[in-house]
Structures are given as structure tokens and as C-alpha cells.
Amino acid sequence: MWWDGLDRDAVEPPLETDTIADIAIVGGGYTGLWTAYFLKQIQPDVDVVLVEAKQIGHGASGRNGGWLMGALEGCHAFVDDSGTLPVIARQQLTHLVSRAGEILAKESIDCDFHHGGCVMAAARHDAQVARAQKILASFHGLGFGEDDYRWLTPIELSNRIQVANPGGAVFTPHVARIQPAKLVTGLAGVVKSLGVRVFEHTRAHGIQSGLIHCDRGNVQAGQIVVATEGYSEAGNPLHRRLIPVQTGMVSTEPLSDAQWSGLGFANNETFADCTRAATYLQRTADNRLVIGARGHYQPGGLPQHGLGDTRTTGQQRERIALSLFPQLAGVRFTHNWGGSVGVPRGWHPHVIHDTYSGIATAGGYMGQGVGASFLFGQTLAELLTGEDTDRARMPWVTRRSLEELKRWEPEPVPQLGLKATMMAFTAEEWLLDRYGGGVPAKAVGWLCEQLDPH
Ligand SMILES: Cc1cc2nc3c(=O)[nH]c(=O)nc-3n(C[C@H](O)[C@H](O)[C@H](O)COP(=O)(O)OP(=O)(O)OC[C@H]3O[C@@H](n4cnc5c(N)ncnc54)[C@H](O)[C@@H]3O)c2cc1C
């Protein structure tokens, strides 16, 4: 859906010979592209080569839910001795969305950016009220204030979004809606205009200090950035250090003004239902409602390359949408797709710059990389060019080797673990739907906490 009507003619030819660059980037998603962009801002003369195995935006960056967030999944790992996130880290996150918006405007990247914030709601079951309050307490515990995360009463929630069973919500201004494919293609266009040499359909088969082996030529470079995230496969130093977990989306047909007046979203807020299925929605610029939810794990830990998702998972998401918004009954769901997000064994994202080997990476976003890749791409560019900034001192930055990233257990351990977790999540939802938050749902909820404490 995101790619409908976009110009895909601007495909770059593959790398056909050996080449030399100052810095080489592997992966043409947001992380690779933002890194290239900021490298050129800091040192316009730096020679940057970017190789992409398929086409720009093939990975999660071209198929996500379009929430550009000033938040990091797993940021509890970065609290200081006082138990809060350091002030400078919080500032990086709370300023992230506005900073990204300014750069998108400056570079005339039209990606339907709308800074409308996000509503995380108790919207179906009474048990979700406690969950939403826990989310709010957790943000406040990290040191964020009422201006960053605040409570919406059921009436305030209904004034914004008309859900089936409004129980209250957390509101944050730190999220913007974007159109993912427009962002990735627009950013690629800017990066190319700045002189970055982009080679599509060029897979890196081997990455070592100073050298990338590709299909028909090698890239020799003093520094290398591995920006392959949830699409890191065999032969890549990140393989099995980040595992690909699938998540997917469905979209309605464009809805009429009358339908929207019965749904809300007047300020194009992004919206989440406080379930463990991690449901996330946005109203698109062409007036569709897109709904995403956590997915599955492919046997063998392979990333999802095809766009199509199974009809069953699509129907599950349609059911979630209808239970949130019964007013959608009779609306046509037109698209159903999925992709992979990178999950690190340590359950928190990272920026790594190994000054010894000259290899750097950023990722482990666990499905929250649209905003984080902007911050991490800028951080990588500053680290690679030796700029001394606050960003280089963030708690998620390390200067050791990629080896520092823990490996996942061999298959099928992750596959079985994720399957059990998803089954527990589904059982909890089923119990809540039918019997409310009684003892059985609480017992399964406890099991869910044990399986996924993150
Ligand atoms: C369905 C879905 C919904 C999502 N929704 C949201 C959301 O709403 N908000 C949010 O913050 N995050 C969301 N995410 C996650 C977000 O999209 C990602 O975190 C982010 O796009 C990661 O960007 P990236 O550049 O690091 O990786 P990717 O965009 O995955 O790019 C990696 C690239 O590397 C390339 N590559 C891999 N191996 C090689 C190789 N050997 N040689 C050359 N190239 C290679 C791949 O082809 C790919 O293009 C979602 C993800 C999915 C799948």
C-alpha cells in the first residue's frame, strides 16, 4: 500500500567493479540512510558508498506502521544509579520528533509527517486500565514529566478517539505519523543528491575490517557501518545477534469524512491499544486506518522478504480492529503485509563503534526504529567523524566490538520461546474477551509476564 503510486524507476545499478570509499554502509533502510545523510552534513567531502541487497526500503523501513517516536524500546536498561534515564538521554528522546520534523522540512522530504502525538489506551477490557496506568508510571519512573506522558480520562480519550470501551489512556506528544515508503525514498533521494554513491541489488556476502565482499565487486573502506537490523542473515556479523521477529499490518479502504467523524483521530494521533499483542494504528494522509500487531517467528529465524502475510494473521488483525472500533463493520480491508524487526538478546537497542576494526552498527530497535534510527544514524555519523557531542555519550553507545552483542541460543530455542509467548498472549486476550479480568486471565497474565518481562 505504501508503495502504490511511488516512482520506483529511480533504481540504482548494482556495483559491478571494486571500489574504494572513506566510509561504506551496508543496508538501505533508515539507519543506513540517516547515517549517510549526517556524514555528509558533517563532512561534505567524505566519500560514502551504500550497498543495498535488494532495493532501498526493502526491509522494515519501507513497510512499517509509520510511528516516528521519541522513545526507545528497552530503555529501562539505560537508567542510572537513581533509577531514572539520564537527563541528557531524556532530552535526546523528547526533542527527537521535532528535530526530525525540522530536517524533513528543510530537505523537502514529503512523507506525510504530522506531529499529532500518541494515545495509548485502555480501549477494550477493564484490565487494560491497570496496564495503561502501569505504562504511565513506568515513563514517570524513568524521569519523564507530565508534559511528556499524561493521563487522559475516559471522556478525554473519547473526545479524541471513539473506541469500544474507553477506560482512559496515556497521551504523549512525542510521536509523529509518517508514510514509511515516502520517507525512505525521499531520504534516499536527498542522500544521493549529496553525493553518496548508492548501489542497489548489491548484497554484501562478507564484512570484515576495511573490506566488504559483494556479488561482483568489493568495497574497500576505512570504516564500515552495518545497518541491516532485522534483515541480518548468514555471513553478516550481526547474524544471530539480532533475530528477525515478524510483525504485520492491515489497512482499510479510504474512509469518508462521515466515517472519520465516528472514529475521531481529528489530529491524526497515532493510537495503541494496551495489549500484549502490541497493537498500533495510524490514520494515513489518504484517510485509511492501518492497524498493526505483533506477529510470528519464521522457522530457522529467517527474515520476511515477501510483503504478503498469511490470510489468518490478516484476519486476526481485522478482528482486533473491529473489536476496538465496531463502527468499522462492513468496511473493506484492502491490504495485508508484514516484515521483520531486529530483536537483540540483551533486549535493548545499541549504537556500537569499534574503533579497532573500524566497524560500526546501530539497531536492535525491537519494532521502534523509525525515530530511533534518526537519532542513532546521527550518532553513528558523529562517532565516525570524531565529533564530540552529547549523543556520543549516550548510555546506548559503546565503543567496543560487535562481539559484545550477545548471541541468541541456537534454533529452535528462540522459535519455541516466541511461540509459547504468543500462545500465552492469545489465551490471555481470549479470556479477557469472554470472561473479563478474573482469576484465569490473571493467571495467564502472570505467565505472560514471566515469558516476556520486557
Ligand atoms: C510491519 C512493521 C511495522 C513497524 N512499525 C513501526 C512503527 O510504527 N514505528 C517504529 O518506530 N518502528 C516500526 N517498525 C520497525 C522499523 O520499521 C524498523 O525498526 C526500522 O525501519 C529499521 O530500519 P533499519 O534501516 O535499521 O533496517 P531495515 O529497514 O530493515 O533495513 C535493513 C536493510 O539492509 C538490507 N540488507 C540486509 N542484508 C544485507 C546485505 N548483506 N547486503 C546489503 N544489504 C543488506 C536489507 O535488504 C534492508 O533493506 C516496524 C516494522 C515492521 C516490519
Coordinates of C-alpha atoms and ligand atoms in Angstrom, one line a residue:
M1 CA 0.0 0.0 0.0
W2 CA 2.7 2.5 0.9
W3 CA 4.5 1.9 -2.4
D4 CA 1.4 2.4 -4.6
G5 CA 2.0 5.3 -6.9
L6 CA 5.6 5.9 -5.8
D7 CA 8.2 6.2 -8.5
R8 CA 10.3 3.1 -8.4
D9 CA 12.1 3.9 -11.6
A10 CA 15.0 5.6 -9.8
V11 CA 16.6 2.2 -9.0
E12 CA 20.4 2.5 -8.8
P13 CA 22.5 0.0 -10.7
P14 CA 24.4 -2.7 -8.8
L15 CA 28.1 -2.4 -8.0
E16 CA 30.0 -4.1 -10.9
T17 CA 33.6 -3.5 -10.0
D18 CA 35.9 -3.0 -7.0
T19 CA 35.7 0.5 -5.4
I20 CA 37.3 2.5 -2.6
A21 CA 35.4 4.8 -0.2
D22 CA 36.1 6.6 3.1
I23 CA 33.0 5.0 4.6
A24 CA 30.9 2.2 3.4
I25 CA 27.4 1.4 4.6
V26 CA 25.6 -1.9 4.3
G27 CA 21.8 -1.6 4.2
G28 CA 19.5 0.9 2.6
G29 CA 16.9 1.5 5.3
Y30 CA 16.6 4.5 7.6
T31 CA 19.7 3.6 9.7
G32 CA 22.0 3.4 6.7
L33 CA 20.4 6.5 5.0
W34 CA 20.4 8.7 8.1
T35 CA 24.0 7.8 8.8
A36 CA 24.9 8.7 5.2
Y37 CA 22.9 12.0 5.5
F38 CA 24.6 13.2 8.7
L39 CA 28.0 12.1 7.4
K40 CA 27.5 14.5 4.5
Q41 CA 26.3 17.2 6.8
I42 CA 29.4 17.0 9.0
Q43 CA 32.0 16.4 6.2
P44 CA 30.5 17.2 2.8
D45 CA 33.7 15.9 1.1
V46 CA 33.6 12.4 2.7
D47 CA 33.2 9.7 0.1
V48 CA 30.4 7.4 1.2
V49 CA 29.2 4.2 -0.6
L50 CA 26.0 2.5 0.4
V51 CA 25.2 -1.0 -0.8
E52 CA 21.7 -2.5 -0.5
A53 CA 21.0 -6.2 -1.2
K54 CA 17.6 -5.6 -2.8
Q55 CA 16.2 -2.1 -3.2
I56 CA 16.2 0.9 -1.0
G57 CA 13.4 0.4 1.7
H58 CA 13.2 -3.3 1.1
G59 CA 13.4 -4.0 4.8
A60 CA 11.3 -2.7 7.7
S61 CA 11.9 0.9 6.6
G62 CA 9.6 0.5 3.6
R63 CA 6.8 -1.4 5.2
N64 CA 6.3 -0.2 8.8
G65 CA 3.5 1.4 10.7
G66 CA 4.8 4.9 10.4
W67 CA 5.1 5.9 14.0
L68 CA 8.1 8.2 14.3
M69 CA 8.6 8.0 18.1
G70 CA 10.8 9.9 20.5
A71 CA 11.2 6.7 22.5
L72 CA 13.3 3.6 22.7
E73 CA 12.0 0.1 23.4
G74 CA 14.1 -1.4 26.2
C75 CA 15.3 1.9 27.6
H76 CA 15.0 0.7 31.1
A77 CA 18.4 -0.9 30.5
F78 CA 19.9 2.6 30.4
V79 CA 18.8 4.0 33.8
D80 CA 21.5 5.5 36.1
D81 CA 22.0 4.8 39.8
S82 CA 19.0 7.0 40.7
G83 CA 16.8 4.6 38.6
T84 CA 16.0 7.3 36.0
L85 CA 17.1 7.8 32.5
P86 CA 19.9 10.4 32.5
V87 CA 18.6 13.9 31.7
I88 CA 20.7 14.2 28.5
A89 CA 19.2 10.9 27.3
R90 CA 15.7 12.1 28.0
Q91 CA 16.3 15.3 26.2
Q92 CA 17.6 13.4 23.1
L93 CA 14.3 11.5 23.1
T94 CA 11.9 14.4 23.9
H95 CA 13.5 16.6 21.2
L96 CA 13.7 13.8 18.6
V97 CA 10.4 14.2 16.8
S98 CA 10.6 18.0 16.4
R99 CA 14.3 17.7 15.2
A100 CA 13.3 15.1 12.7
G101 CA 10.4 17.2 11.5
E102 CA 12.7 20.2 11.0
I103 CA 15.1 18.2 8.9
L104 CA 12.3 16.7 6.8
A105 CA 11.0 20.2 6.2
K106 CA 14.5 21.6 5.4
E107 CA 15.2 18.8 2.9
S108 CA 11.6 19.0 1.5
I109 CA 11.1 15.3 2.2
D110 CA 7.3 15.0 1.8
C111 CA 6.4 11.9 3.9
D112 CA 3.0 13.0 5.4
F113 CA 4.8 13.9 8.6
H114 CA 2.2 15.0 11.2
H115 CA 3.2 15.6 14.8
G116 CA 0.0 14.7 16.5
G117 CA 1.2 12.6 19.4
C118 CA 0.1 9.2 20.5
V119 CA -2.8 7.8 22.6
M120 CA -2.1 4.5 24.3
A121 CA -5.5 3.4 25.5
A122 CA -7.4 1.1 27.7
A123 CA -9.9 0.5 24.9
R124 CA -11.4 -2.9 25.2
H125 CA -11.0 -4.7 28.5
D126 CA -11.2 -3.2 32.0
A127 CA -7.9 -5.0 32.8
Q128 CA -6.3 -2.6 30.3
V129 CA -6.8 0.4 32.7
A130 CA -4.2 -1.0 35.1
R131 CA -1.9 -1.8 32.2
A132 CA -2.1 1.7 30.9
Q133 CA -1.5 3.2 34.3
K134 CA 1.5 0.9 34.7
I135 CA 2.8 2.3 31.4
L136 CA 2.4 5.9 32.6
A137 CA 4.1 5.1 36.0
S138 CA 6.9 3.5 34.1
F139 CA 7.6 6.6 32.0
H140 CA 7.4 8.8 35.0
G141 CA 9.7 6.4 36.8
L142 CA 12.2 7.0 34.1
G143 CA 12.1 10.7 34.8
F144 CA 9.7 11.9 32.1
G145 CA 7.2 14.6 33.3
E146 CA 3.5 15.3 32.8
D147 CA 4.3 17.3 29.7
D148 CA 5.8 14.1 28.2
Y149 CA 3.3 11.5 29.3
R150 CA 0.0 12.2 30.9
W151 CA -3.3 10.5 31.8
L152 CA -6.4 11.0 29.7
T153 CA -9.7 10.3 31.4
P154 CA -12.3 8.1 29.6
I155 CA -14.1 11.3 28.4
E156 CA -10.8 12.9 27.2
L157 CA -10.0 9.6 25.4
S158 CA -13.4 9.5 23.8
N159 CA -13.1 13.1 22.7
R160 CA -10.0 12.1 20.7
I161 CA -10.7 8.5 19.7
Q162 CA -14.0 6.7 19.8
V163 CA -13.1 3.2 21.0
A164 CA -15.5 0.5 22.1
N165 CA -14.8 0.6 25.8
P166 CA -12.9 3.8 26.8
G167 CA -11.2 3.2 30.2
G168 CA -8.6 6.0 30.0
A169 CA -5.3 6.4 28.2
V170 CA -1.7 7.7 28.3
F171 CA -1.0 10.6 25.9
T172 CA 2.4 11.6 24.7
P173 CA 3.2 14.4 22.3
H174 CA 6.4 12.6 21.3
V175 CA 5.2 10.7 18.3
A176 CA 4.6 11.8 14.7
R177 CA 2.9 9.9 11.9
I178 CA 4.8 9.4 8.7
Q179 CA 4.4 7.5 5.4
P180 CA 7.3 5.0 5.6
A181 CA 8.0 4.4 1.9
K182 CA 7.8 8.2 1.2
L183 CA 10.3 8.7 4.0
V184 CA 12.8 6.1 2.8
T185 CA 12.6 7.1 -0.9
G186 CA 12.7 10.8 -0.1
L187 CA 15.7 10.4 2.2
A188 CA 17.5 8.2 -0.4
G189 CA 16.9 11.0 -3.0
V190 CA 18.5 13.6 -0.7
V191 CA 21.4 11.4 0.2
K192 CA 22.1 10.7 -3.5
S193 CA 21.9 14.4 -4.2
L194 CA 24.6 15.0 -1.6
G195 CA 26.9 12.7 -3.5
V196 CA 26.6 9.4 -1.6
R197 CA 27.1 6.5 -4.1
V198 CA 24.2 4.1 -3.7
F199 CA 24.3 0.6 -5.3
E200 CA 21.1 -1.4 -5.2
H201 CA 20.8 -5.2 -5.8
T202 CA 24.3 -5.5 -4.3
R203 CA 24.5 -7.9 -1.4
A204 CA 27.4 -7.9 1.0
H205 CA 28.5 -11.5 1.3
G206 CA 31.3 -10.9 3.7
I207 CA 32.1 -8.0 6.0
Q208 CA 35.5 -7.6 7.6
S209 CA 37.7 -4.8 8.8
G210 CA 38.2 -2.4 5.8
L211 CA 36.5 -4.7 3.2
I212 CA 33.1 -5.7 2.0
H213 CA 32.7 -8.5 -0.4
C214 CA 29.8 -8.0 -2.8
D215 CA 28.4 -10.1 -5.7
R216 CA 30.5 -8.6 -8.5
G217 CA 33.0 -6.3 -6.7
N218 CA 34.4 -5.4 -3.4
V219 CA 34.3 -2.1 -1.4
Q220 CA 37.4 -1.1 0.4
A221 CA 36.7 1.5 3.1
G222 CA 38.4 2.7 6.3
Q223 CA 35.2 2.5 8.2
I224 CA 32.1 0.3 7.7
V225 CA 28.6 0.6 9.0
V226 CA 26.4 -2.5 9.2
A227 CA 22.8 -1.2 9.0
T228 CA 21.0 -4.4 8.3
E229 CA 18.9 -4.8 11.6
G230 CA 16.1 -7.3 11.3
Y231 CA 17.4 -8.4 7.9
S232 CA 20.8 -9.6 9.1
E233 CA 21.4 -13.0 7.5
A234 CA 24.2 -15.6 7.4
G235 CA 27.6 -14.1 6.5
N236 CA 26.7 -10.9 8.4
P237 CA 28.5 -10.2 11.7
L238 CA 25.0 -9.4 13.2
H239 CA 23.5 -12.8 12.2
R240 CA 22.1 -14.5 15.3
R241 CA 23.0 -11.4 17.4
L242 CA 19.8 -9.8 16.1
I243 CA 16.9 -12.2 15.3
P244 CA 14.1 -11.3 13.0
V245 CA 10.7 -11.3 14.5
Q246 CA 7.7 -10.7 12.2
T247 CA 5.1 -8.0 12.7
G248 CA 2.4 -7.1 10.3
M249 CA -0.4 -4.7 9.3
V250 CA -3.7 -4.5 7.6
S251 CA -5.3 -1.4 6.0
T252 CA -8.8 -0.4 5.4
E253 CA -10.0 1.3 2.3
P254 CA -10.0 5.1 2.4
L255 CA -12.8 6.1 4.8
S256 CA -15.2 9.0 4.3
D257 CA -15.4 12.1 6.5
A258 CA -18.6 10.8 8.0
Q259 CA -16.8 7.6 9.0
W260 CA -13.9 9.5 10.5
S261 CA -16.3 11.7 12.5
G262 CA -17.5 8.5 14.2
L263 CA -13.9 7.3 14.8
G264 CA -12.0 10.5 15.9
F265 CA -8.3 10.9 15.1
A266 CA -9.0 14.6 14.3
N267 CA -5.4 15.5 15.0
N268 CA -4.0 12.4 13.2
E269 CA -2.9 11.0 16.5
T270 CA -1.2 7.6 16.4
F271 CA -3.1 5.1 18.6
A272 CA -2.2 1.9 20.5
D273 CA -4.4 -0.5 22.4
C274 CA -2.7 -1.5 25.7
T275 CA -2.5 -5.2 24.8
R276 CA 0.5 -7.5 24.8
A277 CA -0.2 -8.1 21.1
A278 CA 1.3 -4.6 20.7
T279 CA -1.5 -3.1 18.5
Y280 CA -0.5 0.1 16.7
L281 CA -2.7 2.3 14.4
Q282 CA -2.4 5.4 12.3
R283 CA -4.8 7.4 10.2
T284 CA -3.0 7.9 6.8
A285 CA -2.9 11.0 4.8
D286 CA -5.3 9.3 2.3
N287 CA -7.7 8.6 5.1
R288 CA -7.2 4.9 5.6
L289 CA -6.9 3.3 9.0
V290 CA -3.8 1.0 9.2
I291 CA -3.6 -1.5 12.1
G292 CA -0.5 -3.4 13.1
A293 CA 0.1 -6.1 15.6
R294 CA 2.9 -8.4 16.8
G295 CA 3.4 -11.4 14.5
H296 CA 5.3 -14.6 14.5
Y297 CA 8.8 -16.1 14.0
Q298 CA 9.8 -17.9 10.9
P299 CA 11.3 -21.3 11.4
G300 CA 15.1 -21.1 11.2
G301 CA 15.0 -17.4 12.2
L302 CA 14.7 -16.1 8.7
P303 CA 13.6 -12.6 7.9
Q304 CA 10.4 -11.9 6.0
H305 CA 11.3 -10.7 2.5
G306 CA 7.9 -11.1 0.8
L307 CA 5.4 -8.5 1.6
G308 CA 2.3 -10.7 1.8
D309 CA 1.3 -12.0 5.1
T310 CA -0.9 -15.1 5.7
R311 CA -4.7 -14.6 5.4
T312 CA -5.0 -15.9 9.0
T313 CA -2.8 -13.3 10.6
G314 CA -4.5 -10.6 8.5
Q315 CA -7.9 -11.8 9.8
Q316 CA -6.6 -11.7 13.4
R317 CA -5.7 -8.0 12.9
E318 CA -9.0 -7.3 11.3
R319 CA -10.7 -8.8 14.3
I320 CA -8.7 -6.6 16.7
A321 CA -9.6 -3.6 14.6
L322 CA -13.3 -4.5 14.7
S323 CA -13.3 -5.1 18.5
L324 CA -11.6 -1.7 19.0
F325 CA -13.9 0.0 16.5
P326 CA -17.2 -1.8 16.0
Q327 CA -18.1 1.2 13.8
L328 CA -15.7 -0.4 11.1
A329 CA -18.2 -3.2 10.5
G330 CA -18.7 -3.5 6.7
V331 CA -15.6 -1.6 5.9
R332 CA -13.3 -3.3 3.4
F333 CA -9.8 -4.3 4.4
T334 CA -7.7 -3.8 1.2
H335 CA -4.1 -4.6 2.2
N336 CA -2.3 -7.1 4.5
W337 CA 1.5 -7.2 4.8
G338 CA 4.3 -7.9 7.2
G339 CA 8.1 -7.6 7.8
S340 CA 10.8 -8.3 10.3
V341 CA 12.1 -6.3 13.2
G342 CA 15.5 -7.0 14.8
V343 CA 15.5 -8.3 18.4
P344 CA 18.8 -8.4 20.3
R345 CA 19.4 -10.9 23.1
G346 CA 20.0 -8.1 25.6
W347 CA 16.5 -6.6 24.9
H348 CA 17.7 -3.1 24.3
P349 CA 18.9 -1.1 21.3
H350 CA 22.5 -0.2 20.6
V351 CA 25.0 2.0 18.8
I352 CA 28.4 0.3 18.5
H353 CA 31.6 1.8 17.2
D354 CA 34.5 -0.5 17.2
T355 CA 37.4 1.9 16.7
Y356 CA 39.9 -1.0 16.4
S357 CA 38.2 -2.8 13.5
G358 CA 36.5 0.3 12.1
I359 CA 33.2 -1.5 12.0
A360 CA 30.1 0.3 13.5
T361 CA 26.4 -0.6 13.8
A362 CA 23.1 0.6 15.2
G363 CA 19.8 -1.2 15.7
G364 CA 18.1 -3.7 18.0
Y365 CA 15.1 -1.4 17.9
M366 CA 12.6 -4.2 18.5
G367 CA 10.0 -2.6 16.3
Q368 CA 10.6 1.0 17.4
G369 CA 13.2 2.1 14.9
V370 CA 11.6 4.8 12.8
G371 CA 12.5 7.6 15.2
A372 CA 15.4 5.8 16.9
S373 CA 17.2 5.3 13.5
F374 CA 17.2 9.1 13.0
L375 CA 18.9 9.6 16.4
F376 CA 21.2 6.6 16.0
G377 CA 22.2 7.5 12.4
Q378 CA 23.2 10.9 13.5
T379 CA 25.1 9.4 16.5
L380 CA 27.0 7.0 14.1
A381 CA 27.9 9.8 11.8
E382 CA 29.3 11.8 14.7
L383 CA 31.3 8.8 16.1
L384 CA 32.7 8.0 12.7
T385 CA 33.9 11.6 12.1
G386 CA 35.2 12.1 15.6
E387 CA 32.7 14.8 16.5
D388 CA 32.4 15.3 20.3
T389 CA 28.7 15.6 21.1
D390 CA 26.3 14.6 23.8
R391 CA 25.0 11.9 21.5
A392 CA 28.3 10.0 21.6
R393 CA 28.0 9.8 25.4
M394 CA 24.5 8.3 25.5
P395 CA 24.2 5.1 27.6
W396 CA 23.2 3.1 24.5
V397 CA 26.6 3.9 22.8
T398 CA 29.5 1.6 23.2
R399 CA 32.9 1.7 21.6
R400 CA 33.8 -2.0 21.8
S401 CA 33.4 -4.8 19.3
L402 CA 30.2 -6.2 17.7
E403 CA 31.1 -9.3 19.5
E404 CA 29.8 -7.6 22.6
L405 CA 26.3 -8.2 21.3
K406 CA 25.2 -11.5 22.9
R407 CA 24.3 -14.3 20.5
W408 CA 20.9 -15.9 20.6
E409 CA 20.5 -19.5 21.6
P410 CA 20.6 -22.0 18.7
E411 CA 17.3 -22.8 16.9
P412 CA 14.7 -24.0 17.8
V413 CA 15.0 -22.4 21.2
P414 CA 14.0 -18.8 20.2
Q415 CA 11.3 -20.2 17.9
L416 CA 9.7 -22.3 20.7
G417 CA 10.1 -19.5 23.2
L418 CA 8.3 -17.0 20.9
K419 CA 5.6 -19.5 20.0
A420 CA 4.9 -20.1 23.7
T421 CA 4.8 -16.4 24.4
M422 CA 2.4 -15.7 21.5
M423 CA 0.1 -18.5 22.6
A424 CA 0.0 -17.1 26.1
F425 CA -0.8 -13.7 24.8
T426 CA -3.6 -15.0 22.6
A427 CA -5.0 -17.1 25.5
E428 CA -5.0 -14.0 27.8
E429 CA -6.8 -12.0 25.1
W430 CA -9.4 -14.8 24.7
L431 CA -10.0 -15.0 28.4
L432 CA -10.3 -11.2 28.8
D433 CA -12.7 -11.0 25.8
R434 CA -15.0 -13.7 27.2
Y435 CA -14.7 -13.6 31.0
G436 CA -13.1 -10.3 31.9
G437 CA -10.2 -9.9 34.2
G438 CA -11.0 -12.8 36.6
V439 CA -8.6 -15.4 38.0
P440 CA -8.0 -17.3 34.8
A441 CA -7.0 -14.2 32.9
K442 CA -4.8 -13.1 35.8
A443 CA -3.1 -16.5 35.9
V444 CA -2.3 -16.4 32.2
G445 CA -1.3 -12.7 32.6
W446 CA 1.2 -13.8 35.2
L447 CA 2.6 -16.4 32.8
C448 CA 2.8 -13.8 30.1
E449 CA 4.9 -11.6 32.4
Q450 CA 7.3 -14.5 33.0
L451 CA 7.6 -15.3 29.3
D452 CA 8.1 -11.6 28.3
P453 CA 9.2 -9.4 31.2
H454 CA 10.2 -6.8 28.6
Ligands
LIG1 C1 5.3 -4.2 9.8 C2 6.2 -3.3 10.6 C3 5.7 -2.2 11.3 C4 6.6 -1.4 12.1 N1 6.1 -0.3 12.6 C5 6.9 0.6 13.2 C6 6.4 1.8 13.7 O1 5.3 2.2 13.5 N2 7.3 2.6 14.4 C7 8.6 2.3 14.6 O2 9.4 3.1 15.2 N3 9.1 1.2 14.1 C8 8.3 0.3 13.4 N4 8.8 -0.8 12.8 C9 10.3 -1.0 12.9 C10 11.0 -0.1 12.0 O3 10.5 -0.1 10.7 C11 12.5 -0.6 12.0 O4 13.0 -0.5 13.3 C12 13.4 0.3 11.1 O5 12.8 0.6 9.9 C13 14.8 -0.3 11.0 O6 15.5 0.4 10.0 P1 16.9 -0.1 9.6 O7 17.4 0.8 8.5 O8 17.8 -0.3 10.7 O9 16.6 -1.6 9.0 P2 15.8 -2.0 7.7 O10 14.9 -1.0 7.2 O11 15.2 -3.4 8.0 O12 16.9 -2.1 6.6 C14 17.9 -3.1 6.5 C15 18.3 -3.2 5.1 O13 19.5 -4.0 5.0 C16 19.5 -4.7 3.8 N5 20.4 -5.8 3.9 C17 20.4 -6.9 4.7 N6 21.4 -7.6 4.5 C18 22.2 -7.0 3.5 C19 23.4 -7.4 2.9 N7 24.1 -8.5 3.3 N8 23.9 -6.5 2.0 C20 23.3 -5.4 1.6 N9 22.1 -5.0 2.2 C21 21.6 -5.9 3.1 C22 18.0 -5.1 3.7 O14 17.6 -5.5 2.4 C23 17.3 -3.9 4.2 O15 16.9 -3.1 3.2 C24 8.0 -1.7 12.1 C25 8.5 -2.8 11.4 C26 7.6 -3.6 10.7 C27 8.2 -4.7 9.9

